Amino acid sequence: MAKSDQPTTIKKYANRRLYNTGTSTYVTLEDLASMVKDGEDFLVYDAKTGDDITRSVLAQIIFEQENKAGQNLLPTTFLRQLIRFYGDSMQMVVPKYLEQSIDSLTRDQEKFRKQLTSTFSLTPFGPLEETVRRNMELFQQTFSMFVPIKPSHGPQTDEVAVEVTSGADNIDDLRRQMKDMQERLDRMSLDHPKKEE
């Protein structure tokens, strides 16, 4: 069956069953995960209310994938930091930042795969390190647009001071995490030294 330009509609019924209107069959979360991997776009609607519940179903798929042995993609520190962003002043920046980061990684994935499968004459982590550096720079640039400018004279209100401190704390946390990640990458690079020619 040829792929349509329009996303496939999936209906979720009260009994938790998912119905693919494109194929007129019931599907599982595993089937939906396969559709995502195959590049097939779909939208999930609650059959009773008509509400778009695609985001929550995709989150369920990620949860199931994360629970499979050897399938973990999301580090615990990342999950903790992500939870901290909910309700924070940075919440509106995080989705765009993550979207741009994953787009960048997706564009570079073929190059990264080739390096991973090549011999150890080159460290396979070079592209990942560069992507992490670029993403951190992008995040810092984005964040700087939302940090209020401190007035040159007059007292600063407590509310603004708390918001600036909170944002600075989040950036410090991210910097520490990035530093830890860089140290791990450096250690992994040392574990796989360049092959002598």
PDB file of C-alpha atoms in Angstrom:
ATOM      1  CA  MET A   1       0.000   0.000   0.000  1.00  0.00           C
ATOM      2  CA  ALA A   2       1.475   3.380  -1.020  1.00  0.00           C
ATOM      3  CA  LYS A   3       2.080   5.953   1.674  1.00  0.00           C
ATOM      4  CA  SER A   4      -0.439   8.777   1.732  1.00  0.00           C
ATOM      5  CA  ASP A   5       0.457  12.424   2.208  1.00  0.00           C
ATOM      6  CA  GLN A   6      -2.221  12.569   4.902  1.00  0.00           C
ATOM      7  CA  PRO A   7      -1.525  11.046   8.323  1.00  0.00           C
ATOM      8  CA  THR A   8      -3.326   7.797   9.059  1.00  0.00           C
ATOM      9  CA  THR A   9      -6.133   8.127  11.595  1.00  0.00           C
ATOM     10  CA  ILE A  10      -5.992   5.817  14.594  1.00  0.00           C
ATOM     11  CA  LYS A  11      -8.992   5.648  16.925  1.00  0.00           C
ATOM     12  CA  LYS A  12      -8.599   4.645  20.557  1.00  0.00           C
ATOM     13  CA  TYR A  13     -11.657   3.064  22.107  1.00  0.00           C
ATOM     14  CA  ALA A  14     -12.712   2.904  25.758  1.00  0.00           C
ATOM     15  CA  ASN A  15     -11.486  -0.696  25.950  1.00  0.00           C
ATOM     16  CA  ARG A  16      -8.003   0.717  25.118  1.00  0.00           C
ATOM     17  CA  ARG A  17      -8.003  -0.922  21.698  1.00  0.00           C
ATOM     18  CA  LEU A  18      -6.474   1.035  18.839  1.00  0.00           C
ATOM     19  CA  TYR A  19      -8.113   0.927  15.410  1.00  0.00           C
ATOM     20  CA  ASN A  20      -6.216   1.843  12.242  1.00  0.00           C
ATOM     21  CA  THR A  21      -8.795   3.382   9.894  1.00  0.00           C
ATOM     22  CA  GLY A  22      -6.348   3.133   6.977  1.00  0.00           C
ATOM     23  CA  THR A  23      -6.100  -0.666   7.119  1.00  0.00           C
ATOM     24  CA  SER A  24      -9.409  -1.279   8.962  1.00  0.00           C
ATOM     25  CA  THR A  25      -7.607  -3.374  11.566  1.00  0.00           C
ATOM     26  CA  TYR A  26      -6.884  -3.223  15.268  1.00  0.00           C
ATOM     27  CA  VAL A  27      -3.277  -2.399  16.089  1.00  0.00           C
ATOM     28  CA  THR A  28      -1.010  -2.464  19.137  1.00  0.00           C
ATOM     29  CA  LEU A  29       1.470   0.079  20.466  1.00  0.00           C
ATOM     30  CA  GLU A  30       4.178  -2.128  18.939  1.00  0.00           C
ATOM     31  CA  ASP A  31       2.493  -1.753  15.523  1.00  0.00           C
ATOM     32  CA  LEU A  32       2.411   2.028  15.976  1.00  0.00           C
ATOM     33  CA  ALA A  33       6.111   1.990  16.936  1.00  0.00           C
ATOM     34  CA  SER A  34       6.830   0.123  13.680  1.00  0.00           C
ATOM     35  CA  MET A  35       4.825   2.707  11.733  1.00  0.00           C
ATOM     36  CA  VAL A  36       6.918   5.507  13.278  1.00  0.00           C
ATOM     37  CA  LYS A  37      10.149   3.671  12.407  1.00  0.00           C
ATOM     38  CA  ASP A  38       8.891   3.217   8.838  1.00  0.00           C
ATOM     39  CA  GLY A  39       8.226   6.953   8.584  1.00  0.00           C
ATOM     40  CA  GLU A  40       4.437   6.551   8.444  1.00  0.00           C
ATOM     41  CA  ASP A  41       2.677   9.496  10.061  1.00  0.00           C
ATOM     42  CA  PHE A  42      -0.460   9.002  12.106  1.00  0.00           C
ATOM     43  CA  LEU A  43      -2.773  10.862  14.463  1.00  0.00           C
ATOM     44  CA  VAL A  44      -4.570   9.184  17.345  1.00  0.00           C
ATOM     45  CA  TYR A  45      -8.049  10.332  18.381  1.00  0.00           C
ATOM     46  CA  ASP A  46     -10.188   9.315  21.319  1.00  0.00           C
ATOM     47  CA  ALA A  47     -13.101   7.505  19.631  1.00  0.00           C
ATOM     48  CA  LYS A  48     -15.644   8.861  22.119  1.00  0.00           C
ATOM     49  CA  THR A  49     -14.622  12.520  22.497  1.00  0.00           C
ATOM     50  CA  GLY A  50     -12.715  13.070  19.251  1.00  0.00           C
ATOM     51  CA  ASP A  51      -9.782  14.591  21.209  1.00  0.00           C
ATOM     52  CA  ASP A  52      -6.318  14.350  19.645  1.00  0.00           C
ATOM     53  CA  ILE A  53      -4.351  12.071  22.004  1.00  0.00           C
ATOM     54  CA  THR A  54      -1.367  11.460  19.720  1.00  0.00           C
ATOM     55  CA  ARG A  55       1.150  12.944  22.178  1.00  0.00           C
ATOM     56  CA  SER A  56       0.083  10.688  25.061  1.00  0.00           C
ATOM     57  CA  VAL A  57       0.105   7.587  22.829  1.00  0.00           C
ATOM     58  CA  LEU A  58       3.608   8.427  21.559  1.00  0.00           C
ATOM     59  CA  ALA A  59       4.697   8.888  25.180  1.00  0.00           C
ATOM     60  CA  GLN A  60       3.246   5.421  25.947  1.00  0.00           C
ATOM     61  CA  ILE A  61       5.275   3.957  23.068  1.00  0.00           C
ATOM     62  CA  ILE A  62       8.448   5.558  24.444  1.00  0.00           C
ATOM     63  CA  PHE A  63       7.627   4.228  27.933  1.00  0.00           C
ATOM     64  CA  GLU A  64       7.224   0.701  26.547  1.00  0.00           C
ATOM     65  CA  GLN A  65      10.443   0.952  24.521  1.00  0.00           C
ATOM     66  CA  GLU A  66      12.346   2.228  27.576  1.00  0.00           C
ATOM     67  CA  ASN A  67      11.128  -0.768  29.598  1.00  0.00           C
ATOM     68  CA  LYS A  68      12.596  -3.265  27.122  1.00  0.00           C
ATOM     69  CA  ALA A  69      15.971  -4.650  28.163  1.00  0.00           C
ATOM     70  CA  GLY A  70      18.783  -2.959  26.266  1.00  0.00           C
ATOM     71  CA  GLN A  71      16.485  -0.383  24.635  1.00  0.00           C
ATOM     72  CA  ASN A  72      17.089   2.584  26.957  1.00  0.00           C
ATOM     73  CA  LEU A  73      17.721   5.866  25.158  1.00  0.00           C
ATOM     74  CA  LEU A  74      16.871   8.363  27.883  1.00  0.00           C
ATOM     75  CA  PRO A  75      19.483   8.730  30.648  1.00  0.00           C
ATOM     76  CA  THR A  76      18.153   9.088  34.190  1.00  0.00           C
ATOM     77  CA  THR A  77      19.778  12.528  34.581  1.00  0.00           C
ATOM     78  CA  PHE A  78      18.020  13.696  31.402  1.00  0.00           C
ATOM     79  CA  LEU A  79      14.644  12.446  32.665  1.00  0.00           C
ATOM     80  CA  ARG A  80      15.144  14.165  36.038  1.00  0.00           C
ATOM     81  CA  GLN A  81      16.099  17.451  34.361  1.00  0.00           C
ATOM     82  CA  LEU A  82      13.158  17.194  31.989  1.00  0.00           C
ATOM     83  CA  ILE A  83      10.783  16.752  34.936  1.00  0.00           C
ATOM     84  CA  ARG A  84      12.312  19.848  36.581  1.00  0.00           C
ATOM     85  CA  PHE A  85      11.455  21.917  33.506  1.00  0.00           C
ATOM     86  CA  TYR A  86       7.695  21.281  33.880  1.00  0.00           C
ATOM     87  CA  GLY A  87       6.124  24.450  35.293  1.00  0.00           C
ATOM     88  CA  ASP A  88       9.469  26.274  35.102  1.00  0.00           C
ATOM     89  CA  SER A  89       9.964  29.521  33.186  1.00  0.00           C
ATOM     90  CA  MET A  90      12.120  27.519  30.731  1.00  0.00           C
ATOM     91  CA  GLN A  91       9.246  25.188  29.819  1.00  0.00           C
ATOM     92  CA  MET A  92       8.356  27.154  26.689  1.00  0.00           C
ATOM     93  CA  VAL A  93      11.956  26.998  25.382  1.00  0.00           C
ATOM     94  CA  VAL A  94      12.626  23.296  25.997  1.00  0.00           C
ATOM     95  CA  PRO A  95      10.364  21.756  23.293  1.00  0.00           C
ATOM     96  CA  LYS A  96      11.898  23.828  20.480  1.00  0.00           C
ATOM     97  CA  TYR A  97      15.413  23.163  21.783  1.00  0.00           C
ATOM     98  CA  LEU A  98      14.800  19.394  21.943  1.00  0.00           C
ATOM     99  CA  GLU A  99      13.191  19.437  18.493  1.00  0.00           C
ATOM    100  CA  GLN A 100      16.187  21.237  16.972  1.00  0.00           C
ATOM    101  CA  SER A 101      18.618  18.937  18.790  1.00  0.00           C
ATOM    102  CA  ILE A 102      16.952  15.769  17.544  1.00  0.00           C
ATOM    103  CA  ASP A 103      16.725  17.226  14.008  1.00  0.00           C
ATOM    104  CA  SER A 104      20.458  17.906  14.107  1.00  0.00           C
ATOM    105  CA  LEU A 105      21.199  14.384  15.354  1.00  0.00           C
ATOM    106  CA  THR A 106      18.914  12.902  12.684  1.00  0.00           C
ATOM    107  CA  ARG A 107      20.732  14.832   9.939  1.00  0.00           C
ATOM    108  CA  ASP A 108      24.110  13.624  11.246  1.00  0.00           C
ATOM    109  CA  GLN A 109      23.069  10.031  11.998  1.00  0.00           C
ATOM    110  CA  GLU A 110      24.318   8.523   8.732  1.00  0.00           C
ATOM    111  CA  LYS A 111      27.756  10.071   9.186  1.00  0.00           C
ATOM    112  CA  PHE A 112      27.754   8.911  12.816  1.00  0.00           C
ATOM    113  CA  ARG A 113      26.720   5.351  11.823  1.00  0.00           C
ATOM    114  CA  LYS A 114      29.558   5.136   9.314  1.00  0.00           C
ATOM    115  CA  GLN A 115      32.069   6.154  11.943  1.00  0.00           C
ATOM    116  CA  LEU A 116      30.668   3.681  14.463  1.00  0.00           C
ATOM    117  CA  THR A 117      30.963   0.812  11.986  1.00  0.00           C
ATOM    118  CA  SER A 118      34.407   1.808  10.734  1.00  0.00           C
ATOM    119  CA  THR A 119      37.615   0.603  12.332  1.00  0.00           C
ATOM    120  CA  PHE A 120      38.923   2.210  15.489  1.00  0.00           C
ATOM    121  CA  SER A 121      41.395   4.305  13.484  1.00  0.00           C
ATOM    122  CA  LEU A 122      39.106   7.236  14.312  1.00  0.00           C
ATOM    123  CA  THR A 123      37.202   7.795  17.511  1.00  0.00           C
ATOM    124  CA  PRO A 124      33.511   7.110  16.812  1.00  0.00           C
ATOM    125  CA  PHE A 125      32.404   9.758  19.268  1.00  0.00           C
ATOM    126  CA  GLY A 126      33.682  12.828  17.397  1.00  0.00           C
ATOM    127  CA  PRO A 127      30.372  13.652  15.662  1.00  0.00           C
ATOM    128  CA  LEU A 128      28.423  13.094  18.887  1.00  0.00           C
ATOM    129  CA  GLU A 129      30.746  15.414  20.815  1.00  0.00           C
ATOM    130  CA  GLU A 130      30.348  18.079  18.120  1.00  0.00           C
ATOM    131  CA  THR A 131      26.556  17.693  18.153  1.00  0.00           C
ATOM    132  CA  VAL A 132      26.487  18.030  21.940  1.00  0.00           C
ATOM    133  CA  ARG A 133      28.646  21.188  21.739  1.00  0.00           C
ATOM    134  CA  ARG A 134      26.434  22.723  19.030  1.00  0.00           C
ATOM    135  CA  ASN A 135      23.263  21.878  20.944  1.00  0.00           C
ATOM    136  CA  MET A 136      24.615  23.439  24.137  1.00  0.00           C
ATOM    137  CA  GLU A 137      25.549  26.631  22.247  1.00  0.00           C
ATOM    138  CA  LEU A 138      22.075  26.725  20.681  1.00  0.00           C
ATOM    139  CA  PHE A 139      20.457  26.226  24.083  1.00  0.00           C
ATOM    140  CA  GLN A 140      22.536  29.009  25.651  1.00  0.00           C
ATOM    141  CA  GLN A 141      21.679  31.399  22.804  1.00  0.00           C
ATOM    142  CA  THR A 142      17.981  30.563  23.106  1.00  0.00           C
ATOM    143  CA  PHE A 143      18.045  30.903  26.883  1.00  0.00           C
ATOM    144  CA  SER A 144      19.796  34.292  26.728  1.00  0.00           C
ATOM    145  CA  MET A 145      16.797  35.678  24.797  1.00  0.00           C
ATOM    146  CA  PHE A 146      14.544  34.935  27.783  1.00  0.00           C
ATOM    147  CA  VAL A 147      16.731  36.157  30.660  1.00  0.00           C
ATOM    148  CA  PRO A 148      15.465  39.595  31.716  1.00  0.00           C
ATOM    149  CA  ILE A 149      18.007  42.411  31.524  1.00  0.00           C
ATOM    150  CA  LYS A 150      18.977  43.727  34.923  1.00  0.00           C
ATOM    151  CA  PRO A 151      18.082  47.433  35.246  1.00  0.00           C
ATOM    152  CA  SER A 152      21.086  49.754  35.461  1.00  0.00           C
ATOM    153  CA  HIS A 153      19.619  51.657  38.398  1.00  0.00           C
ATOM    154  CA  GLY A 154      16.861  51.161  40.950  1.00  0.00           C
ATOM    155  CA  PRO A 155      16.089  48.093  43.017  1.00  0.00           C
ATOM    156  CA  GLN A 156      15.336  44.805  41.307  1.00  0.00           C
ATOM    157  CA  THR A 157      12.111  43.157  42.421  1.00  0.00           C
ATOM    158  CA  ASP A 158      12.361  39.887  44.328  1.00  0.00           C
ATOM    159  CA  GLU A 159      10.256  38.108  41.720  1.00  0.00           C
ATOM    160  CA  VAL A 160      12.637  38.974  38.865  1.00  0.00           C
ATOM    161  CA  ALA A 161      15.661  38.130  41.025  1.00  0.00           C
ATOM    162  CA  VAL A 162      14.204  34.707  41.845  1.00  0.00           C
ATOM    163  CA  GLU A 163      13.428  34.046  38.169  1.00  0.00           C
ATOM    164  CA  VAL A 164      16.969  34.979  37.101  1.00  0.00           C
ATOM    165  CA  THR A 165      18.471  32.834  39.864  1.00  0.00           C
ATOM    166  CA  SER A 166      16.215  29.909  38.947  1.00  0.00           C
ATOM    167  CA  GLY A 167      17.218  30.192  35.262  1.00  0.00           C
ATOM    168  CA  ALA A 168      20.894  30.444  36.212  1.00  0.00           C
ATOM    169  CA  ASP A 169      20.545  27.341  38.416  1.00  0.00           C
ATOM    170  CA  ASN A 170      19.015  25.417  35.500  1.00  0.00           C
ATOM    171  CA  ILE A 171      21.842  26.506  33.212  1.00  0.00           C
ATOM    172  CA  ASP A 172      24.404  25.523  35.864  1.00  0.00           C
ATOM    173  CA  ASP A 173      22.750  22.096  36.132  1.00  0.00           C
ATOM    174  CA  LEU A 174      22.873  21.712  32.354  1.00  0.00           C
ATOM    175  CA  ARG A 175      26.501  22.821  32.246  1.00  0.00           C
ATOM    176  CA  ARG A 176      27.398  20.254  34.919  1.00  0.00           C
ATOM    177  CA  GLN A 177      25.571  17.564  32.984  1.00  0.00           C
ATOM    178  CA  MET A 178      27.281  18.575  29.741  1.00  0.00           C
ATOM    179  CA  LYS A 179      30.668  18.538  31.503  1.00  0.00           C
ATOM    180  CA  ASP A 180      29.935  15.046  32.884  1.00  0.00           C
ATOM    181  CA  MET A 181      28.900  13.890  29.419  1.00  0.00           C
ATOM    182  CA  GLN A 182      32.050  15.365  27.879  1.00  0.00           C
ATOM    183  CA  GLU A 183      34.208  13.600  30.492  1.00  0.00           C
ATOM    184  CA  ARG A 184      32.464  10.302  29.771  1.00  0.00           C
ATOM    185  CA  LEU A 185      32.984  10.760  26.030  1.00  0.00           C
ATOM    186  CA  ASP A 186      36.648  11.569  26.629  1.00  0.00           C
ATOM    187  CA  ARG A 187      37.029   8.421  28.742  1.00  0.00           C
ATOM    188  CA  MET A 188      35.300   6.337  26.062  1.00  0.00           C
ATOM    189  CA  SER A 189      37.631   7.827  23.451  1.00  0.00           C
ATOM    190  CA  LEU A 190      40.616   6.790  25.582  1.00  0.00           C
ATOM    191  CA  ASP A 191      39.186   3.274  25.897  1.00  0.00           C
ATOM    192  CA  HIS A 192      39.252   3.039  22.083  1.00  0.00           C
ATOM    193  CA  PRO A 193      42.620   4.638  21.147  1.00  0.00           C
ATOM    194  CA  LYS A 194      43.506   5.471  17.564  1.00  0.00           C
ATOM    195  CA  LYS A 195      45.045   2.531  15.684  1.00  0.00           C
ATOM    196  CA  GLU A 196      48.732   3.039  14.976  1.00  0.00           C
ATOM    197  CA  GLU A 197      49.461   3.302  11.279  1.00  0.00           C
TER     198      GLU A 197
END
